Amino acid sequence: MIHDLIQIIAAFFGSLGFAILFNIRGKDLFWTAFGGLLDWWVYVLAGIWCTGDAFRYFYAALFLGIYSEFMARRRKVPTTVYLVVGFIPLIPGSALFMTMNFAFAEEWQNCVHYGLVAINTAVAIAGGIVVSMVLVNIFFSIKRKIREQSS
């Protein structure tokens, strides 16, 4: 439990550091970093129900996409401001490092294994973002149609 809490807090500060690096200002600085915190929290929570890492990354990316869309509309900034900073905790850095490490050591079986893990993670993240964008577009088009019918 404490280990998970430390990870979530670290995700916030890691995202905050990149938000500062990307020159995000004002209240958006906090809310983008908070997106990274929530994103990693969803990843940790998904570990309770999902055994595979790919599903955990998918659900975290799905949540981040929805969060980014709604916050971008609320704060009137581009969605990518929230997406890019929120993705920082999800980057499969260890798998990428291990892939390169085994490639330089010429241990090809391990290199391929970790390379596939990194690709699997990237596909899960991309899938979560695509599904979230589709869901948000459906939500807002239904909301628009309801508004047009009522007026």
Coordinates of N, CA and C in Angstrom, one line a residue:
M1 N 0.8 -1.2 0.0 CA 0.0 0.0 0.0 C 0.9 1.3 0.0
I2 N 1.8 1.3 0.9 CA 2.7 2.5 1.0 C 3.6 2.6 -0.3
H3 N 4.0 1.4 -0.8 CA 4.8 1.4 -2.1 C 4.0 2.0 -3.2
D4 N 2.7 1.7 -3.3 CA 1.8 2.2 -4.3 C 1.6 3.7 -4.2
L5 N 1.5 4.2 -2.9 CA 1.3 5.6 -2.7 C 2.6 6.4 -3.0
I6 N 3.7 5.8 -2.8 CA 5.0 6.5 -3.1 C 5.1 6.6 -4.7
Q7 N 4.7 5.5 -5.4 CA 4.7 5.5 -6.8 C 3.8 6.6 -7.4
I8 N 2.6 6.7 -6.8 CA 1.6 7.7 -7.3 C 2.1 9.1 -7.0
I9 N 2.7 9.4 -5.9 CA 3.3 10.7 -5.6 C 4.5 11.0 -6.5
A10 N 5.3 10.0 -6.8 CA 6.4 10.2 -7.7 C 5.9 10.4 -9.1
A11 N 4.8 9.8 -9.5 CA 4.2 10.1 -10.8 C 3.8 11.6 -10.9
F12 N 3.3 12.1 -9.8 CA 2.9 13.5 -9.8 C 4.1 14.4 -10.0
F13 N 5.2 14.2 -9.2 CA 6.3 15.0 -9.3 C 7.1 14.8 -10.6
G14 N 7.1 13.6 -11.1 CA 7.8 13.4 -12.4 C 7.0 14.1 -13.5
S15 N 5.7 14.1 -13.5 CA 4.9 14.8 -14.5 C 5.1 16.3 -14.3
L16 N 5.1 16.8 -13.1 CA 5.3 18.2 -12.8 C 6.6 18.7 -13.4
G17 N 7.7 17.9 -13.2 CA 9.0 18.2 -13.8 C 8.9 18.4 -15.3
F18 N 8.2 17.5 -15.9 CA 8.1 17.6 -17.4 C 7.2 18.7 -17.8
A19 N 6.2 19.0 -17.0 CA 5.3 20.2 -17.3 C 6.1 21.5 -17.2
I20 N 7.0 21.6 -16.2 CA 7.9 22.7 -16.1 C 8.8 22.8 -17.3
L21 N 9.4 21.6 -17.7 CA 10.3 21.5 -18.8 C 9.6 22.0 -20.1
F22 N 8.3 21.6 -20.3 CA 7.5 22.0 -21.5 C 7.0 23.4 -21.4
N23 N 7.3 24.1 -20.3 CA 7.0 25.5 -20.2 C 5.4 25.7 -20.0
I24 N 4.8 24.8 -19.3 CA 3.4 25.0 -19.0 C 3.3 25.9 -17.8
R25 N 2.3 26.8 -17.9 CA 2.2 27.9 -16.9 C 0.9 27.9 -16.2
G26 N 0.8 28.6 -15.1 CA -0.4 28.8 -14.3 C -1.0 27.6 -13.8
K27 N -2.4 27.6 -13.7 CA -3.1 26.4 -13.2 C -2.9 25.2 -14.0
D28 N -2.6 25.3 -15.3 CA -2.4 24.1 -16.1 C -1.2 23.3 -15.6
L29 N -0.2 24.0 -15.0 CA 0.9 23.3 -14.5 C 0.5 22.2 -13.5
F30 N -0.4 22.6 -12.5 CA -0.8 21.6 -11.5 C -1.7 20.6 -12.2
W31 N -2.7 21.0 -13.0 CA -3.6 20.0 -13.6 C -3.0 19.0 -14.5
T32 N -2.0 19.4 -15.2 CA -1.3 18.4 -16.1 C -0.5 17.4 -15.2
A33 N 0.1 17.9 -14.2 CA 0.8 17.0 -13.3 C -0.2 16.1 -12.5
F34 N -1.3 16.6 -12.2 CA -2.3 15.9 -11.5 C -2.9 14.8 -12.4
G35 N -2.9 15.0 -13.7 CA -3.3 14.0 -14.7 C -2.3 12.9 -14.7
G36 N -1.0 13.1 -14.5 CA 0.0 12.1 -14.4 C -0.2 11.2 -13.2
L37 N -0.6 11.9 -12.1 CA -0.9 11.2 -10.8 C -2.1 10.3 -11.0
L38 N -3.2 10.9 -11.5 CA -4.4 10.1 -11.7 C -4.1 8.9 -12.7
D39 N -3.4 9.2 -13.7 CA -3.0 8.2 -14.7 C -2.3 7.0 -14.0
W40 N -1.3 7.2 -13.2 CA -0.6 6.2 -12.6 C -1.5 5.5 -11.5
W41 N -2.4 6.2 -10.9 CA -3.3 5.7 -9.9 C -4.2 4.7 -10.6
V42 N -4.7 5.0 -11.8 CA -5.5 4.0 -12.6 C -4.7 2.8 -12.9
Y43 N -3.4 3.0 -13.3 CA -2.5 1.9 -13.6 C -2.4 1.0 -12.4
V44 N -2.2 1.5 -11.2 CA -2.0 0.7 -10.0 C -3.3 0.0 -9.7
L45 N -4.5 0.7 -9.8 CA -5.8 0.1 -9.5 C -6.1 -1.0 -10.5
A46 N -5.7 -0.8 -11.7 CA -6.0 -1.8 -12.7 C -5.2 -3.1 -12.4
G47 N -4.2 -3.0 -11.7 CA -3.4 -4.2 -11.3 C -4.2 -5.1 -10.3
I48 N -5.2 -4.6 -9.7 CA -6.0 -5.4 -8.8 C -6.8 -6.4 -9.6
W49 N -7.3 -5.9 -10.8 CA -8.2 -6.7 -11.6 C -7.6 -7.4 -12.8
C50 N -6.5 -6.8 -13.3 CA -5.8 -7.3 -14.5 C -4.5 -7.9 -14.2
T51 N -4.3 -9.0 -14.8 CA -3.0 -9.7 -14.5 C -1.9 -9.2 -15.5
G52 N -2.3 -8.9 -16.7 CA -1.3 -8.5 -17.7 C -1.0 -7.0 -17.7
D53 N 0.2 -6.6 -17.9 CA 0.6 -5.2 -17.9 C -0.1 -4.4 -19.1
A54 N -0.3 -5.1 -20.2 CA -0.9 -4.4 -21.4 C -2.3 -3.9 -21.0
F55 N -3.1 -4.6 -20.3 CA -4.4 -4.1 -19.9 C -4.3 -3.0 -19.0
R56 N -3.3 -3.0 -18.1 CA -3.2 -1.9 -17.1 C -2.8 -0.7 -17.9
Y57 N -1.9 -0.8 -18.8 CA -1.5 0.4 -19.6 C -2.7 0.9 -20.5
F58 N -3.5 0.0 -21.0 CA -4.6 0.3 -21.8 C -5.6 1.1 -21.0
Y59 N -6.0 0.7 -19.8 CA -6.9 1.4 -19.0 C -6.4 2.7 -18.5
A60 N -5.1 2.8 -18.2 CA -4.5 4.0 -17.7 C -4.5 5.0 -18.9
A61 N -4.2 4.6 -20.1 CA -4.2 5.5 -21.3 C -5.6 5.9 -21.6
L62 N -6.6 5.0 -21.5 CA -8.0 5.3 -21.7 C -8.4 6.4 -20.8
F63 N -8.1 6.3 -19.5 CA -8.5 7.3 -18.5 C -7.8 8.6 -18.9
L64 N -6.5 8.5 -19.2 CA -5.8 9.8 -19.5 C -6.3 10.5 -20.7
G65 N -6.7 9.8 -21.7 CA -7.3 10.4 -22.9 C -8.6 11.1 -22.6
I66 N -9.5 10.5 -21.8 CA -10.7 11.1 -21.4 C -10.5 12.3 -20.5
Y67 N -9.6 12.2 -19.5 CA -9.2 13.3 -18.6 C -8.6 14.4 -19.4
S68 N -7.8 14.1 -20.4 CA -7.1 15.2 -21.2 C -8.1 15.9 -22.0
E69 N -9.1 15.2 -22.6 CA -10.1 15.9 -23.5 C -11.0 16.8 -22.6
F70 N -11.4 16.3 -21.5 CA -12.3 17.1 -20.7 C -11.6 18.3 -20.1
M71 N -10.4 18.1 -19.6 CA -9.6 19.2 -19.0 C -9.2 20.2 -20.1
A72 N -8.9 19.8 -21.3 CA -8.5 20.7 -22.3 C -9.7 21.6 -22.7
R73 N -10.9 21.0 -22.8 CA -12.1 21.8 -23.1 C -12.4 22.7 -21.9
R74 N -12.3 22.3 -20.7 CA -12.6 23.1 -19.6 C -11.6 24.3 -19.4
R75 N -10.3 24.0 -19.7 CA -9.2 25.0 -19.5 C -8.9 25.8 -20.8
K76 N -9.6 25.3 -21.9 CA -9.4 26.0 -23.2 C -7.9 26.0 -23.7
V77 N -7.3 24.8 -23.6 CA -6.0 24.6 -24.1 C -6.0 23.3 -25.0
P78 N -5.0 23.1 -25.8 CA -4.9 21.9 -26.6 C -4.9 20.6 -25.8
T79 N -5.5 19.6 -26.3 CA -5.5 18.3 -25.6 C -4.1 17.8 -25.3
T80 N -3.2 18.0 -26.3 CA -1.8 17.5 -26.2 C -1.1 18.0 -25.0
V81 N -1.5 19.2 -24.4 CA -0.8 19.7 -23.2 C -1.0 18.7 -22.1
Y82 N -2.2 18.2 -22.0 CA -2.5 17.2 -20.9 C -2.0 15.8 -21.2
L83 N -2.1 15.4 -22.5 CA -1.7 14.1 -22.9 C -0.2 13.9 -22.8
V84 N 0.6 14.8 -23.3 CA 2.0 14.6 -23.3 C 2.6 14.5 -21.8
V85 N 2.2 15.4 -21.0 CA 2.6 15.4 -19.6 C 2.1 14.2 -18.9
G86 N 0.8 13.8 -19.1 CA 0.2 12.7 -18.4 C 0.9 11.3 -18.8
F87 N 1.4 11.3 -20.0 CA 2.1 10.0 -20.5 C 3.4 9.7 -19.8
I88 N 4.0 10.7 -19.2 CA 5.3 10.5 -18.7 C 5.4 9.3 -17.7
P89 N 4.5 9.1 -16.8 CA 4.6 7.9 -16.0 C 4.4 6.6 -16.7
L90 N 3.7 6.6 -17.9 CA 3.4 5.4 -18.6 C 4.5 4.9 -19.5
I91 N 5.5 5.8 -19.8 CA 6.5 5.4 -20.8 C 7.3 4.1 -20.3
P92 N 7.3 3.1 -21.2 CA 8.0 1.9 -20.8 C 9.5 1.9 -20.8
G93 N 10.0 2.8 -20.0 CA 11.5 3.0 -20.0 C 12.3 1.8 -19.6
S94 N 11.9 1.0 -18.7 CA 12.7 -0.2 -18.3 C 12.7 -1.2 -19.5
A95 N 11.6 -1.4 -20.1 CA 11.6 -2.3 -21.3 C 12.5 -1.8 -22.4
L96 N 12.4 -0.5 -22.7 CA 13.3 0.0 -23.7 C 14.8 -0.1 -23.3
F97 N 15.1 0.2 -22.1 CA 16.4 0.1 -21.6 C 17.0 -1.3 -21.7
M98 N 16.1 -2.3 -21.2 CA 16.6 -3.7 -21.3 C 16.7 -4.2 -22.7
T99 N 15.9 -3.7 -23.6 CA 16.0 -4.1 -25.0 C 17.4 -3.6 -25.6
M100 N 17.7 -2.4 -25.3 CA 19.0 -1.8 -25.8 C 20.2 -2.5 -25.1
N101 N 20.0 -2.7 -23.8 CA 21.1 -3.4 -23.0 C 21.4 -4.8 -23.6
F102 N 20.4 -5.6 -23.8 CA 20.6 -6.9 -24.4 C 21.0 -6.9 -25.8
A103 N 20.6 -5.8 -26.6 CA 21.1 -5.7 -27.9 C 22.6 -5.5 -28.0
F104 N 23.1 -4.6 -27.1 CA 24.5 -4.3 -27.1 C 25.3 -5.5 -26.5
A105 N 24.7 -6.3 -25.6 CA 25.3 -7.5 -25.1 C 25.2 -8.7 -26.1
E106 N 24.5 -8.5 -27.2 CA 24.2 -9.5 -28.2 C 23.5 -10.7 -27.6
E107 N 22.7 -10.5 -26.6 CA 21.8 -11.5 -26.1 C 20.4 -11.4 -26.8
W108 N 20.3 -11.9 -28.0 CA 19.2 -11.6 -28.9 C 17.9 -12.1 -28.4
Q109 N 17.9 -13.3 -27.7 CA 16.6 -13.8 -27.2 C 16.0 -12.8 -26.2
N110 N 16.8 -12.4 -25.2 CA 16.3 -11.4 -24.3 C 16.0 -10.1 -24.9
C111 N 16.8 -9.7 -25.9 CA 16.5 -8.4 -26.6 C 15.2 -8.4 -27.3
V112 N 14.9 -9.5 -28.0 CA 13.6 -9.7 -28.6 C 12.4 -9.7 -27.6
H113 N 12.6 -10.4 -26.5 CA 11.6 -10.5 -25.5 C 11.2 -9.1 -24.9
Y114 N 12.2 -8.3 -24.5 CA 12.0 -7.0 -24.0 C 11.5 -6.0 -25.1
G115 N 12.0 -6.2 -26.3 CA 11.5 -5.4 -27.4 C 10.0 -5.6 -27.6
L116 N 9.6 -6.8 -27.5 CA 8.1 -7.1 -27.7 C 7.3 -6.6 -26.5
V117 N 7.9 -6.6 -25.3 CA 7.2 -6.0 -24.2 C 7.0 -4.5 -24.4
A118 N 8.0 -3.8 -24.9 CA 8.0 -2.4 -25.2 C 6.9 -2.1 -26.3
I119 N 6.9 -2.9 -27.3 CA 6.0 -2.7 -28.4 C 4.5 -3.0 -27.9
N120 N 4.4 -4.1 -27.1 CA 3.1 -4.4 -26.5 C 2.6 -3.2 -25.7
T121 N 3.4 -2.6 -24.9 CA 3.0 -1.5 -24.0 C 2.6 -0.3 -24.9
A122 N 3.4 0.0 -25.9 CA 3.1 1.1 -26.8 C 1.8 0.9 -27.5
V123 N 1.5 -0.3 -28.0 CA 0.3 -0.6 -28.6 C -0.9 -0.4 -27.7
A124 N -0.7 -0.9 -26.4 CA -1.8 -0.8 -25.4 C -2.1 0.7 -25.1
I125 N -1.0 1.5 -25.0 CA -1.2 2.9 -24.8 C -1.9 3.6 -25.9
A126 N -1.5 3.3 -27.1 CA -2.1 3.9 -28.3 C -3.5 3.5 -28.5
G127 N -3.8 2.2 -28.2 CA -5.2 1.7 -28.2 C -6.1 2.5 -27.2
G128 N -5.6 2.7 -26.0 CA -6.3 3.4 -25.0 C -6.6 4.8 -25.4
I129 N -5.7 5.5 -26.0 CA -5.9 6.8 -26.5 C -6.9 6.9 -27.6
V130 N -6.8 6.0 -28.5 CA -7.8 5.9 -29.7 C -9.2 5.7 -29.2
V131 N -9.4 4.7 -28.3 CA -10.7 4.4 -27.7 C -11.2 5.6 -27.0
S132 N -10.4 6.3 -26.2 CA -10.8 7.4 -25.4 C -11.3 8.6 -26.3
M133 N -10.5 8.8 -27.4 CA -10.9 9.9 -28.3 C -12.2 9.6 -29.0
V134 N -12.4 8.3 -29.3 CA -13.7 8.0 -30.0 C -14.9 8.1 -29.0
L135 N -14.7 7.7 -27.7 CA -15.7 7.8 -26.7 C -16.0 9.3 -26.4
V136 N -15.0 10.1 -26.3 CA -15.3 11.5 -26.1 C -16.0 12.2 -27.2
N137 N -15.6 11.8 -28.5 CA -16.3 12.4 -29.6 C -17.8 11.9 -29.7
I138 N -18.0 10.7 -29.4 CA -19.4 10.2 -29.3 C -20.2 11.0 -28.2
F139 N -19.6 11.1 -27.1 CA -20.2 11.8 -26.0 C -20.6 13.3 -26.4
F140 N -19.7 14.0 -26.9 CA -20.0 15.4 -27.3 C -20.9 15.5 -28.5
S141 N -20.9 14.6 -29.4 CA -21.9 14.6 -30.5 C -23.3 14.3 -30.0
I142 N -23.4 13.4 -29.1 CA -24.7 13.1 -28.5 C -25.2 14.3 -27.7
K143 N -24.3 14.9 -26.9 CA -24.6 16.1 -26.1 C -25.1 17.3 -27.1
R144 N -24.4 17.4 -28.2 CA -24.7 18.5 -29.2 C -26.1 18.2 -29.7
K145 N -26.4 17.0 -30.1 CA -27.7 16.7 -30.7 C -28.8 16.9 -29.7
I146 N -28.6 16.5 -28.4 CA -29.6 16.8 -27.4 C -29.8 18.3 -27.2
R147 N -28.8 19.1 -27.2 CA -28.9 20.5 -27.1 C -29.6 21.1 -28.3
E148 N -29.4 20.6 -29.5 CA -30.1 21.1 -30.7 C -31.6 20.7 -30.7
Q149 N -31.9 19.6 -30.2 CA -33.3 19.1 -30.1 C -34.1 19.9 -29.1
S150 N -33.4 20.3 -28.0 CA -34.1 21.0 -26.9 C -34.3 22.5 -27.3
S151 N -33.6 23.0 -28.2 CA -33.8 24.5 -28.5 C -34.5 24.7 -29.8

